[in-house]
DNA sequence: CTCCTGTCCTGCCGGC
DNA sequence: TGCCGGCAGGACAGGA
């Protein structure tokens, strides 16, 4: 999926284009995705004005004037694309929900693998919502400190790479940025989490933020099918140091990048730089 | 508890 | 050329 930078990019794109619009019509082409769509979704949304667009973890929160929020998660392959030109909507394969707004925009939720989800929650209930209650700290917030890091990992024997992808520890870091930030920190992804000392924790926090911020600056990464809400591709993938680079020379020391599997997911690292 | 595996679904790529 | 296995940016349940 889109990881934090991609979701952030989509949110910023949406915020610039759809705030102030009203939902005119909502058409769903199926009953749901990973979970069923909310009951009466169209009735709840139609006529409502969009007040805000925000991100929590990898969730997009579209706040409405009825004090509820539309929650959208893009899963692995979801896209939320806005077209602004008031033209007739042309259905594409895997368009699951089509939102039309009062200013002639069409927002389509397209998701081939259907791992995403859409829900509607009262704003006052968001933090208690099943999807949100277990979430850890935002990596770009001040809550992600080395004290938090070190106390969390105390009894964790889990690989550090798997841990930084765990959304109950820190949110938004997915498979790409986990490998990339460990490379920048010179930390081997196979290290048990509780072997990370405070100096390394500080460095890793810094590098996670650097990598995420750099990716946001670049408009996210575009692999197979992620596109920004404008429909434009991001270009952070050109700056990958290790992700998808198996067998290629390390940018720092020219050692071949290695690919391993951890918790069922591919991990890329430089066996020479990362200790 | 902690940690790992399997699973949801479609599409794409590489190997044969 | 075509078929097939494996893999893909996530997250959850369930089991060891």
mmCIF file of C-alpha atoms (C1' of nucleotides) in Angstrom:
data_model
loop_
_atom_site.group_PDB
_atom_site.id
_atom_site.type_symbol
_atom_site.label_atom_id
_atom_site.label_comp_id
_atom_site.label_asym_id
_atom_site.label_seq_id
_atom_site.Cartn_x
_atom_site.Cartn_y
_atom_site.Cartn_z
ATOM 1 C CA UNK A 1 0.000 0.000 0.000
ATOM 2 C CA UNK A 2 0.643 3.420 0.175
ATOM 3 C CA UNK A 3 2.593 3.983 3.355
ATOM 4 C CA UNK A 4 2.491 7.176 5.422
ATOM 5 C CA UNK A 5 4.075 9.481 2.800
ATOM 6 C CA UNK A 6 1.710 8.306 0.084
ATOM 7 C CA UNK A 7 -1.329 8.694 2.334
ATOM 8 C CA UNK A 8 -0.093 12.108 3.442
ATOM 9 C CA UNK A 9 0.357 13.125 -0.189
ATOM 10 C CA UNK A 10 -3.168 11.994 -1.026
ATOM 11 C CA UNK A 11 -4.532 13.905 1.986
ATOM 12 C CA UNK A 12 -2.768 17.109 0.983
ATOM 13 C CA UNK A 13 -4.069 16.760 -2.551
ATOM 14 C CA UNK A 14 -7.593 16.198 -1.296
ATOM 15 C CA UNK A 15 -7.389 19.085 1.163
ATOM 16 C CA UNK A 16 -6.503 21.455 -1.663
ATOM 17 C CA UNK A 17 -9.352 20.354 -3.877
ATOM 18 C CA UNK A 18 -12.407 19.120 -2.020
ATOM 19 C CA UNK A 19 -12.728 21.112 1.217
ATOM 20 C CA UNK A 20 -15.902 23.162 1.020
ATOM 21 C CA UNK A 21 -17.550 20.851 -1.501
ATOM 22 C CA UNK A 22 -20.745 18.966 -0.710
ATOM 23 C CA UNK A 23 -21.305 15.347 -1.560
ATOM 24 C CA UNK A 24 -24.020 15.275 -4.199
ATOM 25 C CA UNK A 25 -24.132 11.557 -4.853
ATOM 26 C CA UNK A 26 -22.370 8.430 -3.692
ATOM 27 C CA UNK A 27 -22.532 5.307 -5.814
ATOM 28 C CA UNK A 28 -21.166 1.994 -4.602
ATOM 29 C CA UNK A 29 -20.466 -0.840 -7.011
ATOM 30 C CA UNK A 30 -20.204 -3.575 -4.401
ATOM 31 C CA UNK A 31 -21.127 -4.287 -0.796
ATOM 32 C CA UNK A 32 -17.718 -3.579 0.668
ATOM 33 C CA UNK A 33 -13.994 -4.143 0.508
ATOM 34 C CA UNK A 34 -12.027 -5.684 3.367
ATOM 35 C CA UNK A 35 -15.050 -4.860 5.515
ATOM 36 C CA UNK A 36 -18.628 -4.099 4.433
ATOM 37 C CA UNK A 37 -19.321 -0.472 3.569
ATOM 38 C CA UNK A 38 -21.222 1.383 6.307
ATOM 39 C CA UNK A 39 -24.978 0.957 6.173
ATOM 40 C CA UNK A 40 -26.728 3.799 4.376
ATOM 41 C CA UNK A 41 -23.392 5.269 3.332
ATOM 42 C CA UNK A 42 -24.895 7.311 0.522
ATOM 43 C CA UNK A 43 -27.691 8.682 2.698
ATOM 44 C CA UNK A 44 -25.261 9.686 5.450
ATOM 45 C CA UNK A 45 -22.919 11.478 3.035
ATOM 46 C CA UNK A 46 -25.206 13.078 0.485
ATOM 47 C CA UNK A 47 -25.816 16.758 1.145
ATOM 48 C CA UNK A 48 -22.997 16.953 3.676
ATOM 49 C CA UNK A 49 -20.225 19.504 3.351
ATOM 50 C CA UNK A 50 -16.548 18.518 3.571
ATOM 51 C CA UNK A 51 -14.903 20.500 6.366
ATOM 52 C CA UNK A 52 -11.494 18.895 6.741
ATOM 53 C CA UNK A 53 -9.089 16.265 5.458
ATOM 54 C CA UNK A 54 -6.628 14.717 7.887
ATOM 55 C CA UNK A 55 -4.453 11.664 8.284
ATOM 56 C CA UNK A 56 -4.048 9.304 11.232
ATOM 57 C CA UNK A 57 -1.571 6.469 10.634
ATOM 58 C CA UNK A 58 -2.382 5.265 7.110
ATOM 59 C CA UNK A 59 -6.037 6.298 7.371
ATOM 60 C CA UNK A 60 -7.549 9.260 5.542
ATOM 61 C CA UNK A 61 -10.133 11.122 7.617
ATOM 62 C CA UNK A 62 -12.589 13.295 5.715
ATOM 63 C CA UNK A 63 -14.456 15.427 8.247
ATOM 64 C CA UNK A 64 -18.027 16.473 7.461
ATOM 65 C CA UNK A 65 -20.299 19.207 8.779
ATOM 66 C CA UNK A 66 -22.401 16.575 10.558
ATOM 67 C CA UNK A 67 -19.595 15.792 13.039
ATOM 68 C CA UNK A 68 -18.835 12.459 11.444
ATOM 69 C CA UNK A 69 -15.774 11.465 9.456
ATOM 70 C CA UNK A 70 -15.460 9.333 6.401
ATOM 71 C CA UNK A 71 -12.534 6.979 7.001
ATOM 72 C CA UNK A 72 -10.680 5.641 3.987
ATOM 73 C CA UNK A 73 -7.832 3.155 4.035
ATOM 74 C CA UNK A 74 -6.112 2.389 0.744
ATOM 75 C CA UNK A 75 -4.912 -1.119 1.588
ATOM 76 C CA UNK A 76 -2.197 -2.289 -0.790
ATOM 77 C CA UNK A 77 -3.544 -1.046 -4.073
ATOM 78 C CA UNK A 78 -6.221 1.557 -3.328
ATOM 79 C CA UNK A 79 -6.403 4.897 -5.090
ATOM 80 C CA UNK A 80 -8.533 7.931 -4.415
ATOM 81 C CA UNK A 81 -8.501 10.010 -7.552
ATOM 82 C CA UNK A 82 -10.137 13.393 -8.025
ATOM 83 C CA UNK A 83 -11.123 14.616 -11.459
ATOM 84 C CA UNK A 84 -12.122 18.236 -11.518
ATOM 85 C CA UNK A 85 -13.369 18.753 -15.018
ATOM 86 C CA UNK A 86 -17.064 18.063 -14.638
ATOM 87 C CA UNK A 87 -17.002 15.518 -17.457
ATOM 88 C CA UNK A 88 -19.126 12.412 -17.665
ATOM 89 C CA UNK A 89 -17.733 9.712 -15.404
ATOM 90 C CA UNK A 90 -16.180 6.829 -17.333
ATOM 91 C CA UNK A 91 -16.162 3.694 -15.242
ATOM 92 C CA UNK A 92 -12.805 1.972 -14.870
ATOM 93 C CA UNK A 93 -12.144 -1.555 -13.774
ATOM 94 C CA UNK A 94 -12.109 -1.827 -9.953
ATOM 95 C CA UNK A 95 -13.839 1.492 -9.327
ATOM 96 C CA UNK A 96 -15.781 0.538 -6.202
ATOM 97 C CA UNK A 97 -17.207 3.849 -4.999
ATOM 98 C CA UNK A 98 -17.854 7.040 -6.957
ATOM 99 C CA UNK A 99 -18.399 10.299 -5.078
ATOM 100 C CA UNK A 100 -19.738 13.325 -6.965
ATOM 101 C CA UNK A 101 -19.491 16.777 -5.429
ATOM 102 C CA UNK A 102 -21.346 20.063 -5.711
ATOM 103 C CA UNK A 103 -18.596 21.696 -7.774
ATOM 104 C CA UNK A 104 -18.556 19.037 -10.457
ATOM 105 C CA UNK A 105 -15.715 16.921 -9.127
ATOM 106 C CA UNK A 106 -15.691 13.152 -9.222
ATOM 107 C CA UNK A 107 -13.750 11.273 -6.568
ATOM 108 C CA UNK A 108 -13.286 7.594 -7.341
ATOM 109 C CA UNK A 109 -12.126 4.911 -4.975
ATOM 110 C CA UNK A 110 -10.350 2.302 -7.112
ATOM 111 C CA UNK A 111 -8.743 -0.772 -5.558
ATOM 112 C CA UNK A 112 -7.903 -3.909 -7.563
ATOM 113 C CA UNK A 113 -6.980 -6.040 -4.571
ATOM 114 C CA UNK A 114 -9.778 -4.753 -2.358
ATOM 115 C CA UNK A 115 -7.622 -4.734 0.785
ATOM 116 C CA UNK A 116 -8.758 -1.223 1.612
ATOM 117 C CA UNK A 117 -11.734 -0.173 3.666
ATOM 118 C CA UNK A 118 -14.218 2.638 4.048
ATOM 119 C CA UNK A 119 -16.087 3.462 7.244
ATOM 120 C CA UNK A 120 -17.974 6.335 8.818
ATOM 121 C CA UNK A 121 -17.460 7.260 12.456
ATOM 122 C CA UNK A 122 -18.696 9.977 14.785
ATOM 123 C CA UNK A 123 -15.800 12.344 15.488
ATOM 124 C CA UNK A 124 -16.188 11.846 19.235
ATOM 125 C CA UNK A 125 -15.783 8.076 18.790
ATOM 126 C CA UNK A 126 -12.745 8.045 16.508
ATOM 127 C CA UNK A 127 -10.142 7.274 19.145
ATOM 128 C CA UNK A 128 -12.248 4.434 20.490
ATOM 129 C CA UNK A 129 -12.886 3.001 17.055
ATOM 130 C CA UNK A 130 -11.607 -0.520 16.617
ATOM 131 C CA UNK A 131 -9.249 0.617 13.855
ATOM 132 C CA UNK A 132 -7.720 3.416 15.921
ATOM 133 C CA UNK A 133 -7.694 2.339 19.555
ATOM 134 C CA UNK A 134 -4.555 0.199 19.321
ATOM 135 C CA UNK A 135 -2.490 2.572 17.157
ATOM 136 C CA UNK A 136 0.938 3.666 18.346
ATOM 137 C CA UNK A 137 2.604 7.058 18.041
ATOM 138 C CA UNK A 138 2.844 9.174 14.895
ATOM 139 C CA UNK A 139 6.482 9.062 13.744
ATOM 140 C CA UNK A 140 6.534 12.745 12.790
ATOM 141 C CA UNK A 141 5.092 13.866 16.128
ATOM 142 C CA UNK A 142 6.959 14.786 19.299
ATOM 143 C CA UNK A 143 5.592 11.649 20.956
ATOM 144 C CA UNK A 144 8.093 9.476 19.077
ATOM 145 C CA UNK A 145 10.970 9.901 21.530
ATOM 146 C CA UNK A 146 13.934 7.697 22.354
ATOM 147 C CA UNK A 147 12.459 7.245 25.858
ATOM 148 C CA UNK A 148 9.248 5.862 24.363
ATOM 149 C CA UNK A 149 11.264 3.744 21.944
ATOM 150 C CA UNK A 150 13.539 2.237 24.596
ATOM 151 C CA UNK A 151 10.804 1.470 27.072
ATOM 152 C CA UNK A 152 8.648 -0.139 24.355
ATOM 153 C CA UNK A 153 11.387 -2.466 23.098
ATOM 154 C CA UNK A 154 12.578 -3.649 26.513
ATOM 155 C CA UNK A 155 11.070 -7.099 26.293
ATOM 156 C CA UNK A 156 10.823 -7.309 22.512
ATOM 157 C CA UNK A 157 12.945 -9.990 20.999
ATOM 158 C CA UNK A 158 11.282 -9.434 17.641
ATOM 159 C CA UNK A 159 13.398 -8.278 14.680
ATOM 160 C CA UNK A 160 13.746 -4.512 14.622
ATOM 161 C CA UNK A 161 12.472 -4.359 11.041
ATOM 162 C CA UNK A 162 9.285 -6.199 11.884
ATOM 163 C CA UNK A 163 8.812 -4.040 14.982
ATOM 164 C CA UNK A 164 9.026 -0.680 13.212
ATOM 165 C CA UNK A 165 6.312 -1.901 10.856
ATOM 166 C CA UNK A 166 4.087 -2.764 13.834
ATOM 167 C CA UNK A 167 1.349 -0.131 13.891
ATOM 168 C CA UNK A 168 0.822 -0.483 17.628
ATOM 169 C CA UNK A 169 4.397 0.729 18.167
ATOM 170 C CA UNK A 170 4.734 3.449 15.559
ATOM 171 C CA UNK A 171 2.288 4.057 12.715
ATOM 172 C CA UNK A 172 2.818 4.654 9.045
ATOM 173 C CA UNK A 173 6.107 2.840 8.458
ATOM 174 C CA UNK A 174 5.503 0.113 5.912
ATOM 175 C CA UNK A 175 7.726 -2.323 4.117
ATOM 176 C CA UNK A 176 9.589 0.168 1.921
ATOM 177 C CA UNK A 177 10.379 2.800 4.528
ATOM 178 C CA UNK A 178 11.291 0.192 7.144
ATOM 179 C CA UNK A 179 14.115 -1.095 4.933
ATOM 180 C CA UNK A 180 15.153 2.399 3.867
ATOM 181 C CA UNK A 181 15.300 3.903 7.355
ATOM 182 C CA UNK A 182 17.292 0.945 8.733
ATOM 183 C CA UNK A 183 19.796 1.402 5.925
ATOM 184 C CA UNK A 184 20.165 5.106 6.713
ATOM 185 C CA UNK A 185 20.657 4.199 10.379
ATOM 186 C CA UNK A 186 23.237 1.491 9.564
ATOM 187 C CA UNK A 187 21.212 -0.975 11.643
ATOM 188 C CA UNK A 188 20.830 -4.574 10.497
ATOM 189 C CA UNK A 189 17.130 -5.474 10.089
ATOM 190 C CA UNK A 190 17.704 -8.834 11.782
ATOM 191 C CA UNK A 191 18.752 -7.304 15.114
ATOM 192 C CA UNK A 192 16.429 -8.135 18.001
ATOM 193 C CA UNK A 193 14.591 -4.953 18.949
ATOM 194 C CA UNK A 194 15.846 -5.091 22.531
ATOM 195 C CA UNK A 195 19.454 -4.963 21.324
ATOM 196 C CA UNK A 196 18.963 -1.392 20.086
ATOM 197 C CA UNK A 197 20.615 1.047 22.478
ATOM 198 C CA UNK A 198 19.481 4.596 23.153
ATOM 199 C CA UNK A 199 21.980 6.177 20.757
ATOM 200 C CA UNK A 200 20.813 3.876 17.983
ATOM 201 C CA UNK A 201 17.183 4.497 18.886
ATOM 202 C CA UNK A 202 17.713 8.237 18.549
ATOM 203 C CA UNK A 203 19.383 7.745 15.202
ATOM 204 C CA UNK A 204 16.675 5.408 13.937
ATOM 205 C CA UNK A 205 13.932 7.832 14.979
ATOM 206 C CA UNK A 206 15.764 10.613 13.159
ATOM 207 C CA UNK A 207 16.229 8.514 10.021
ATOM 208 C CA UNK A 208 12.610 7.289 9.995
ATOM 209 C CA UNK A 209 11.545 10.934 10.059
ATOM 210 C CA UNK A 210 14.079 11.928 7.402
ATOM 211 C CA UNK A 211 13.015 9.163 5.047
ATOM 212 C CA UNK A 212 9.306 9.842 5.553
ATOM 213 C CA UNK A 213 9.725 13.596 5.143
ATOM 214 C CA UNK A 214 11.873 13.200 2.046
ATOM 215 C CA UNK A 215 9.273 10.866 0.549
ATOM 216 C CA UNK A 216 6.484 13.341 1.301
ATOM 217 C CA UNK A 217 8.546 16.077 -0.371
ATOM 218 C CA UNK A 218 8.797 13.900 -3.461
ATOM 219 C CA UNK A 219 5.084 13.229 -3.567
ATOM 220 C CA UNK A 220 5.453 9.660 -2.319
ATOM 221 C CA UNK A 221 6.741 6.592 -4.104
ATOM 222 C CA UNK A 222 5.107 5.117 -7.137
ATOM 223 C CA UNK A 223 5.635 1.418 -7.651
ATOM 224 C CA UNK A 224 3.100 -0.507 -9.635
ATOM 225 C CA UNK A 225 -0.092 1.335 -9.167
ATOM 226 C CA UNK A 226 -0.012 4.041 -6.535
ATOM 227 C CA UNK A 227 -0.866 7.503 -7.798
ATOM 228 C CA UNK A 228 -1.545 10.737 -6.014
ATOM 229 C CA UNK A 229 -5.081 12.040 -5.789
ATOM 230 C CA UNK A 230 -4.271 14.328 -8.696
ATOM 231 C CA UNK A 231 -3.524 11.244 -10.766
ATOM 232 C CA UNK A 232 0.176 12.185 -10.963
ATOM 233 C CA UNK A 233 2.847 9.715 -9.974
ATOM 234 C CA UNK A 234 5.188 10.383 -7.061
ATOM 235 C CA UNK A 235 8.885 9.942 -7.641
ATOM 236 C CA UNK A 236 10.536 8.998 -4.346
ATOM 237 C CA UNK A 237 11.214 5.496 -5.715
ATOM 238 C CA UNK A 238 14.174 6.980 -7.580
ATOM 239 C CA UNK A 239 15.817 7.675 -4.240
ATOM 240 C CA UNK A 240 15.614 4.153 -2.816
ATOM 241 C CA UNK A 241 18.923 2.962 -1.430
ATOM 242 C CA UNK A 242 18.018 -0.670 -0.799
ATOM 243 C CA UNK A 243 14.347 -1.362 -1.511
ATOM 244 C CA UNK A 244 14.009 -3.478 -4.648
ATOM 245 C CA UNK A 245 17.795 -3.322 -5.136
ATOM 246 C CA UNK A 246 18.727 -6.965 -4.602
ATOM 247 C CA UNK A 247 22.111 -7.681 -6.219
ATOM 248 C CA UNK A 248 22.762 -4.016 -6.952
ATOM 249 C CA UNK A 249 25.800 -2.293 -5.429
ATOM 250 C CA UNK A 250 25.251 -0.422 -2.183
ATOM 251 C CA UNK A 251 25.317 3.337 -2.802
ATOM 252 C CA UNK A 252 27.791 3.760 0.094
ATOM 253 C CA UNK A 253 30.172 0.786 -0.148
ATOM 254 C CA UNK A 254 29.284 -1.079 -3.389
ATOM 255 C CA UNK A 255 28.583 -4.350 -1.547
ATOM 256 C CA UNK A 256 25.662 -6.212 -3.124
ATOM 257 C CA UNK A 257 22.292 -5.484 -1.536
ATOM 258 C CA UNK A 258 20.748 -8.607 -0.011
ATOM 259 C CA UNK A 259 17.081 -9.591 0.044
ATOM 260 C CA UNK A 260 15.720 -11.704 2.897
ATOM 261 C CA UNK A 261 12.268 -12.559 4.153
ATOM 262 C CA UNK A 262 11.049 -11.479 7.585
ATOM 263 C CA UNK A 263 7.556 -12.235 8.876
ATOM 264 C CA UNK A 264 6.564 -13.079 5.316
ATOM 265 C CA UNK A 265 7.735 -9.777 3.858
ATOM 266 C CA UNK A 266 10.775 -8.895 1.764
ATOM 267 C CA UNK A 267 13.557 -6.984 3.509
ATOM 268 C CA UNK A 268 16.488 -5.372 1.687
ATOM 269 C CA UNK A 269 19.742 -4.341 3.348
ATOM 270 C CA UNK A 270 23.464 -3.878 2.911
ATOM 271 C CA UNK A 271 25.283 -6.617 4.867
ATOM 272 C CA UNK A 272 28.398 -4.477 5.054
ATOM 273 C CA UNK A 273 26.979 -1.080 6.116
ATOM 274 C CA UNK A 274 24.262 -2.342 8.429
ATOM 275 C CA UNK A 275 25.394 -3.888 11.722
ATOM 276 C "C1'" DC B 1 2.046 -12.264 26.838
ATOM 277 C "C1'" DT B 2 5.065 -12.518 22.248
ATOM 278 C "C1'" DC B 3 5.878 -13.746 17.769
ATOM 279 C "C1'" DC B 4 4.897 -15.846 13.422
ATOM 280 C "C1'" DT B 5 1.964 -17.757 9.733
ATOM 281 C "C1'" DG B 6 -1.830 -17.713 6.835
ATOM 282 C "C1'" DT B 7 -5.270 -15.106 4.546
ATOM 283 C "C1'" DC B 8 -8.042 -11.695 2.061
ATOM 284 C "C1'" DC B 9 -7.752 -10.253 -3.716
ATOM 285 C "C1'" DT B 10 -6.063 -9.147 -8.395
ATOM 286 C "C1'" DG B 11 -2.307 -8.226 -11.447
ATOM 287 C "C1'" DC B 12 2.199 -8.578 -13.060
ATOM 288 C "C1'" DC B 13 6.606 -10.580 -13.909
ATOM 289 C "C1'" DG B 14 9.836 -14.140 -14.756
ATOM 290 C "C1'" DG B 15 10.751 -18.914 -15.723
ATOM 291 C "C1'" DC B 16 9.905 -22.770 -18.342
ATOM 292 C "C1'" DT C 1 3.298 -17.552 -27.381
ATOM 293 C "C1'" DG C 2 1.133 -19.230 -23.066
ATOM 294 C "C1'" DC C 3 0.713 -21.119 -18.580
ATOM 295 C "C1'" DC C 4 1.897 -21.094 -13.760
ATOM 296 C "C1'" DG C 5 4.042 -19.997 -9.483
ATOM 297 C "C1'" DG C 6 5.445 -16.431 -6.680
ATOM 298 C "C1'" DC C 7 5.269 -12.018 -5.170
ATOM 299 C "C1'" DA C 8 3.331 -7.184 -4.243
ATOM 300 C "C1'" DG C 9 3.121 -0.859 -0.690
ATOM 301 C "C1'" DG C 10 -1.397 -3.804 4.785
ATOM 302 C "C1'" DA C 11 -3.589 -5.589 8.581
ATOM 303 C "C1'" DC C 12 -5.949 -8.961 11.069
ATOM 304 C "C1'" DA C 13 -7.132 -13.532 13.312
ATOM 305 C "C1'" DG C 14 -5.503 -17.458 15.233
ATOM 306 C "C1'" DG C 15 -2.175 -20.649 16.865
ATOM 307 C "C1'" DA C 16 2.320 -22.158 18.806
#
